Amino acid sequence: MSFMSEPQFVTRFAPSPTGALHLGNARTALFNHLLARRSGGRFLLRIEDTDAERSTDAYLAALVDDLRWLGIDWQEGPDVGGPAAPYRQSERTTLYADFQERLLVTGAAYPCYCTASELELSRKAMRAAGRPPRYAGTCRELTAAQRRDREARGLAPTLRFRVQPGADVAFEDFVHGPQRFTTDDIGDFIVRRADGSAAFFFCNAVDDALMGVTHVLRGEDHLTNTPRQILVLTALGLAVPAYGHVSLIIGDDGAPLSKRHGATSLAELRDRGYLAVAVRNHLFRLGHASAAQGLLDDSAMAAAFDIRHLGRSPSRFDMVQLDVWQKEAVHALPDEAFGAWAGDALPPPLAPADRAAFVAAVRPNAVFPADVRAWAEVVFGAPPQLGEAAEAVVRDAGSEFFGVAAAAAAANDNDLAAIAAAVRSATGRKGPALFKPLRLALTGLDHGPELAPLLRAMPRAKAHERLLRYAR
Ligand code: GLU
Ligand code: ZN
């Protein structure tokens, strides 16, 4: 069966630009992008910036940057336009006004004049009485005269959705299965704030309908919001999308992801030198059980993405697992991309062949640019200082060992096999007794990349000097 027989999904990512893109939201964006791509559908980016105080253009720019870095592209959005433009909610106020007016006219919503302090007082009283704090319904049945009176006092009303008691709201969550909520548990909620801006429950739902979104895949923290959104859409006669709520990401200790787990934002990982493909491959498997093995590129990932495999239990973000992907991703980098990734960790001016030799030598041991920097220091820096134990190993090998090694290195262009053969026949040493002193004298370390390519990358004079200093 080809994917063409699947319906084409229209999905979206709807962030609020009020902070750095955290890993949970990055995963949400990735999943929605994959879901649309897999079905040949559309993925759109909608900016939920009706909270003018907390939303900034700088956060929005960073968000777009982060998403693009992660390799996510959208067919509609604030920067690329599209048939449902504008894609910033702050620019959709007049559009919302029509729908709010409809709710008002049909009585599905009403103006609420309660002040913030009145509402707070009422919530406190409910909590004290052991009830969940909910809007008390104070302005639900105001007469026209009472409204005029409040308007005359200069009170700016919010617009509240009237939730009819005694009804059920049922829907099929494509992750959690059948859901049923009773409206008795849902208080009348705000659809327009006193300053005229649209409130989340309202504009989020209305925009999904107006933008033709078929599938809303988002974090579990929104599961209990869904019945309110279905009520709004139903009252307006708008299409209700399919909703699916994916489990939240937690740290390795089971607590919500926070700083102490290593990183919470995509930008932090990027700054530390993580490759996008590594991050994507970890995110892809968080809350999504996939049989697809190995490092997947975007199209393989899209083909392997399956909403039936989305999980209900919290998924652990694991820095150790992320580093496994990172290592794999670094190994898979084409040389050119490796150079770009390593950046100024690569030693400056190197002839192309020398640079290629160095990259070939250190790539297997590089997980971060800092590793490349450290090996560059070993290969191109000052002769290593040996610790006491290393010094003893080298001294034990003796001056003849290093005299022969230095001469063989110079005569054979740093070729390890030739050096080893010469030392072996002169001293009878072999195996670790042969290679360990060589490695220590050359690098100062008893671990690291394979010695032969490392030596090939090392300037001839440096190798000679390092070996020669133990020949006396
Ligand atoms: N702006 C909301 C958020 O960032 C969107 C939620 C949704 O995806 O519906 O949480
Ligand atoms: Zn009120």
mmCIF file with all atom_site columns, C-alpha atoms in Angstrom, residues 371-467:
data_model
loop_
_atom_site.group_PDB
_atom_site.id
_atom_site.type_symbol
_atom_site.label_atom_id
_atom_site.label_alt_id
_atom_site.label_comp_id
_atom_site.label_asym_id
_atom_site.label_entity_id
_atom_site.label_seq_id
_atom_site.pdbx_PDB_ins_code
_atom_site.Cartn_x
_atom_site.Cartn_y
_atom_site.Cartn_z
_atom_site.occupancy
_atom_site.B_iso_or_equiv
_atom_site.pdbx_formal_charge
_atom_site.auth_seq_id
_atom_site.auth_comp_id
_atom_site.auth_asym_id
_atom_site.auth_atom_id
_atom_site.pdbx_PDB_model_num
ATOM 1  C CA . ASP A 1 371 ? 37.222 16.875 21.527 1.00 0.00 ? 371 ASP A CA 1
ATOM 2  C CA . VAL A 1 372 ? 38.543 18.017 18.165 1.00 0.00 ? 372 VAL A CA 1
ATOM 3  C CA . ARG A 1 373 ? 40.190 20.975 19.875 1.00 0.00 ? 373 ARG A CA 1
ATOM 4  C CA . ALA A 1 374 ? 41.838 18.721 22.444 1.00 0.00 ? 374 ALA A CA 1
ATOM 5  C CA . TRP A 1 375 ? 43.251 16.393 19.783 1.00 0.00 ? 375 TRP A CA 1
ATOM 6  C CA . ALA A 1 376 ? 44.429 19.322 17.712 1.00 0.00 ? 376 ALA A CA 1
ATOM 7  C CA . GLU A 1 377 ? 46.396 20.441 20.736 1.00 0.00 ? 377 GLU A CA 1
ATOM 8  C CA . VAL A 1 378 ? 47.894 16.939 21.064 1.00 0.00 ? 378 VAL A CA 1
ATOM 9  C CA . VAL A 1 379 ? 48.837 16.705 17.406 1.00 0.00 ? 379 VAL A CA 1
ATOM 10 C CA . PHE A 1 380 ? 49.917 20.258 16.642 1.00 0.00 ? 380 PHE A CA 1
ATOM 11 C CA . GLY A 1 381 ? 50.710 21.718 20.071 1.00 0.00 ? 381 GLY A CA 1
ATOM 12 C CA . ALA A 1 382 ? 53.738 21.674 22.313 1.00 0.00 ? 382 ALA A CA 1
ATOM 13 C CA . PRO A 1 383 ? 55.334 18.317 23.190 1.00 0.00 ? 383 PRO A CA 1
ATOM 14 C CA . PRO A 1 384 ? 53.252 16.629 25.871 1.00 0.00 ? 384 PRO A CA 1
ATOM 15 C CA . GLN A 1 385 ? 54.284 16.664 29.517 1.00 0.00 ? 385 GLN A CA 1
ATOM 16 C CA . LEU A 1 386 ? 54.371 13.098 30.756 1.00 0.00 ? 386 LEU A CA 1
ATOM 17 C CA . GLY A 1 387 ? 53.128 12.190 34.205 1.00 0.00 ? 387 GLY A CA 1
ATOM 18 C CA . GLU A 1 388 ? 55.254 10.108 36.523 1.00 0.00 ? 388 GLU A CA 1
ATOM 19 C CA . ALA A 1 389 ? 53.825 6.730  35.515 1.00 0.00 ? 389 ALA A CA 1
ATOM 20 C CA . ALA A 1 390 ? 54.045 7.523  31.812 1.00 0.00 ? 390 ALA A CA 1
ATOM 21 C CA . GLU A 1 391 ? 57.583 8.767  32.218 1.00 0.00 ? 391 GLU A CA 1
ATOM 22 C CA . ALA A 1 392 ? 58.494 5.449  33.883 1.00 0.00 ? 392 ALA A CA 1
ATOM 23 C CA . VAL A 1 393 ? 57.028 3.436  30.979 1.00 0.00 ? 393 VAL A CA 1
ATOM 24 C CA . VAL A 1 394 ? 58.915 5.506  28.454 1.00 0.00 ? 394 VAL A CA 1
ATOM 25 C CA . ARG A 1 395 ? 62.193 5.356  30.391 1.00 0.00 ? 395 ARG A CA 1
ATOM 26 C CA . ASP A 1 396 ? 61.792 1.603  30.713 1.00 0.00 ? 396 ASP A CA 1
ATOM 27 C CA . ALA A 1 397 ? 61.594 1.292  26.931 1.00 0.00 ? 397 ALA A CA 1
ATOM 28 C CA . GLY A 1 398 ? 64.996 2.931  26.855 1.00 0.00 ? 398 GLY A CA 1
ATOM 29 C CA . SER A 1 399 ? 66.962 5.340  24.718 1.00 0.00 ? 399 SER A CA 1
ATOM 30 C CA . GLU A 1 400 ? 67.787 2.824  21.990 1.00 0.00 ? 400 GLU A CA 1
ATOM 31 C CA . PHE A 1 401 ? 64.045 2.178  21.505 1.00 0.00 ? 401 PHE A CA 1
ATOM 32 C CA . PHE A 1 402 ? 63.438 5.862  20.848 1.00 0.00 ? 402 PHE A CA 1
ATOM 33 C CA . GLY A 1 403 ? 66.587 6.434  18.849 1.00 0.00 ? 403 GLY A CA 1
ATOM 34 C CA . VAL A 1 404 ? 65.486 3.749  16.423 1.00 0.00 ? 404 VAL A CA 1
ATOM 35 C CA . ALA A 1 405 ? 61.878 5.002  16.466 1.00 0.00 ? 405 ALA A CA 1
ATOM 36 C CA . ALA A 1 406 ? 62.894 8.609  15.704 1.00 0.00 ? 406 ALA A CA 1
ATOM 37 C CA . ALA A 1 407 ? 65.117 7.562  12.816 1.00 0.00 ? 407 ALA A CA 1
ATOM 38 C CA . ALA A 1 408 ? 62.454 5.243  11.391 1.00 0.00 ? 408 ALA A CA 1
ATOM 39 C CA . ALA A 1 409 ? 59.790 7.946  11.658 1.00 0.00 ? 409 ALA A CA 1
ATOM 40 C CA . ALA A 1 410 ? 61.968 10.416 9.756  1.00 0.00 ? 410 ALA A CA 1
ATOM 41 C CA . ALA A 1 411 ? 62.892 7.843  7.113  1.00 0.00 ? 411 ALA A CA 1
ATOM 42 C CA . ASN A 1 412 ? 59.354 6.546  6.609  1.00 0.00 ? 412 ASN A CA 1
ATOM 43 C CA . ASP A 1 413 ? 57.145 9.598  6.673  1.00 0.00 ? 413 ASP A CA 1
ATOM 44 C CA . ASN A 1 414 ? 55.674 8.826  10.132 1.00 0.00 ? 414 ASN A CA 1
ATOM 45 C CA . ASP A 1 415 ? 54.483 5.420  8.995  1.00 0.00 ? 415 ASP A CA 1
ATOM 46 C CA . LEU A 1 416 ? 53.654 3.480  12.160 1.00 0.00 ? 416 LEU A CA 1
ATOM 47 C CA . ALA A 1 417 ? 54.102 0.029  10.645 1.00 0.00 ? 417 ALA A CA 1
ATOM 48 C CA . ALA A 1 418 ? 57.619 0.893  9.516  1.00 0.00 ? 418 ALA A CA 1
ATOM 49 C CA . ILE A 1 419 ? 58.490 2.444  12.882 1.00 0.00 ? 419 ILE A CA 1
ATOM 50 C CA . ALA A 1 420 ? 57.148 -0.565 14.741 1.00 0.00 ? 420 ALA A CA 1
ATOM 51 C CA . ALA A 1 421 ? 59.076 -2.996 12.532 1.00 0.00 ? 421 ALA A CA 1
ATOM 52 C CA . ALA A 1 422 ? 62.333 -1.135 13.110 1.00 0.00 ? 422 ALA A CA 1
ATOM 53 C CA . VAL A 1 423 ? 61.861 -0.940 16.883 1.00 0.00 ? 423 VAL A CA 1
ATOM 54 C CA . ARG A 1 424 ? 60.770 -4.564 17.080 1.00 0.00 ? 424 ARG A CA 1
ATOM 55 C CA . SER A 1 425 ? 63.851 -5.843 15.332 1.00 0.00 ? 425 SER A CA 1
ATOM 56 C CA . ALA A 1 426 ? 66.168 -3.602 17.369 1.00 0.00 ? 426 ALA A CA 1
ATOM 57 C CA . THR A 1 427 ? 64.658 -4.274 20.816 1.00 0.00 ? 427 THR A CA 1
ATOM 58 C CA . GLY A 1 428 ? 62.596 -7.446 20.541 1.00 0.00 ? 428 GLY A CA 1
ATOM 59 C CA . ARG A 1 429 ? 59.608 -5.586 21.988 1.00 0.00 ? 429 ARG A CA 1
ATOM 60 C CA . LYS A 1 430 ? 56.154 -6.206 20.614 1.00 0.00 ? 430 LYS A CA 1
ATOM 61 C CA . GLY A 1 431 ? 52.488 -5.670 21.441 1.00 0.00 ? 431 GLY A CA 1
ATOM 62 C CA . PRO A 1 432 ? 51.740 -3.208 24.253 1.00 0.00 ? 432 PRO A CA 1
ATOM 63 C CA . ALA A 1 433 ? 55.406 -3.121 25.287 1.00 0.00 ? 433 ALA A CA 1
ATOM 64 C CA . LEU A 1 434 ? 56.098 -1.665 21.886 1.00 0.00 ? 434 LEU A CA 1
ATOM 65 C CA . PHE A 1 435 ? 53.071 0.539  21.250 1.00 0.00 ? 435 PHE A CA 1
ATOM 66 C CA . LYS A 1 436 ? 52.420 1.949  24.680 1.00 0.00 ? 436 LYS A CA 1
ATOM 67 C CA . PRO A 1 437 ? 55.761 3.772  25.014 1.00 0.00 ? 437 PRO A CA 1
ATOM 68 C CA . LEU A 1 438 ? 55.352 5.085  21.474 1.00 0.00 ? 438 LEU A CA 1
ATOM 69 C CA . ARG A 1 439 ? 51.866 6.417  22.148 1.00 0.00 ? 439 ARG A CA 1
ATOM 70 C CA . LEU A 1 440 ? 52.895 7.990  25.438 1.00 0.00 ? 440 LEU A CA 1
ATOM 71 C CA . ALA A 1 441 ? 55.939 9.713  23.987 1.00 0.00 ? 441 ALA A CA 1
ATOM 72 C CA . LEU A 1 442 ? 53.954 11.004 21.021 1.00 0.00 ? 442 LEU A CA 1
ATOM 73 C CA . THR A 1 443 ? 50.728 12.055 22.686 1.00 0.00 ? 443 THR A CA 1
ATOM 74 C CA . GLY A 1 444 ? 51.307 12.047 26.442 1.00 0.00 ? 444 GLY A CA 1
ATOM 75 C CA . LEU A 1 445 ? 48.180 9.892  26.766 1.00 0.00 ? 445 LEU A CA 1
ATOM 76 C CA . ASP A 1 446 ? 47.532 6.185  27.039 1.00 0.00 ? 446 ASP A CA 1
ATOM 77 C CA . HIS A 1 447 ? 44.246 6.394  25.164 1.00 0.00 ? 447 HIS A CA 1
ATOM 78 C CA . GLY A 1 448 ? 42.884 8.055  22.078 1.00 0.00 ? 448 GLY A CA 1
ATOM 79 C CA . PRO A 1 449 ? 42.365 7.556  18.374 1.00 0.00 ? 449 PRO A CA 1
ATOM 80 C CA . GLU A 1 450 ? 44.214 4.835  16.540 1.00 0.00 ? 450 GLU A CA 1
ATOM 81 C CA . LEU A 1 451 ? 47.883 5.667  16.590 1.00 0.00 ? 451 LEU A CA 1
ATOM 82 C CA . ALA A 1 452 ? 48.691 5.100  12.907 1.00 0.00 ? 452 ALA A CA 1
ATOM 83 C CA . PRO A 1 453 ? 46.345 7.771  11.481 1.00 0.00 ? 453 PRO A CA 1
ATOM 84 C CA . LEU A 1 454 ? 47.148 10.108 14.362 1.00 0.00 ? 454 LEU A CA 1
ATOM 85 C CA . LEU A 1 455 ? 50.831 9.823  13.583 1.00 0.00 ? 455 LEU A CA 1
ATOM 86 C CA . ARG A 1 456 ? 50.128 10.354 9.895  1.00 0.00 ? 456 ARG A CA 1
ATOM 87 C CA . ALA A 1 457 ? 48.416 13.617 10.793 1.00 0.00 ? 457 ALA A CA 1
ATOM 88 C CA . MET A 1 458 ? 51.267 14.803 13.010 1.00 0.00 ? 458 MET A CA 1
ATOM 89 C CA . PRO A 1 459 ? 53.818 17.169 11.499 1.00 0.00 ? 459 PRO A CA 1
ATOM 90 C CA . ARG A 1 460 ? 56.997 15.177 10.798 1.00 0.00 ? 460 ARG A CA 1
ATOM 91 C CA . ALA A 1 461 ? 59.264 17.479 12.791 1.00 0.00 ? 461 ALA A CA 1
ATOM 92 C CA . LYS A 1 462 ? 57.013 17.283 15.828 1.00 0.00 ? 462 LYS A CA 1
ATOM 93 C CA . ALA A 1 463 ? 56.901 13.493 15.804 1.00 0.00 ? 463 ALA A CA 1
ATOM 94 C CA . HIS A 1 464 ? 60.648 13.338 15.395 1.00 0.00 ? 464 HIS A CA 1
ATOM 95 C CA . GLU A 1 465 ? 61.266 15.772 18.223 1.00 0.00 ? 465 GLU A CA 1
ATOM 96 C CA . ARG A 1 466 ? 58.909 13.905 20.589 1.00 0.00 ? 466 ARG A CA 1
ATOM 97 C CA . LEU A 1 467 ? 60.587 10.588 19.982 1.00 0.00 ? 467 LEU A CA 1
#
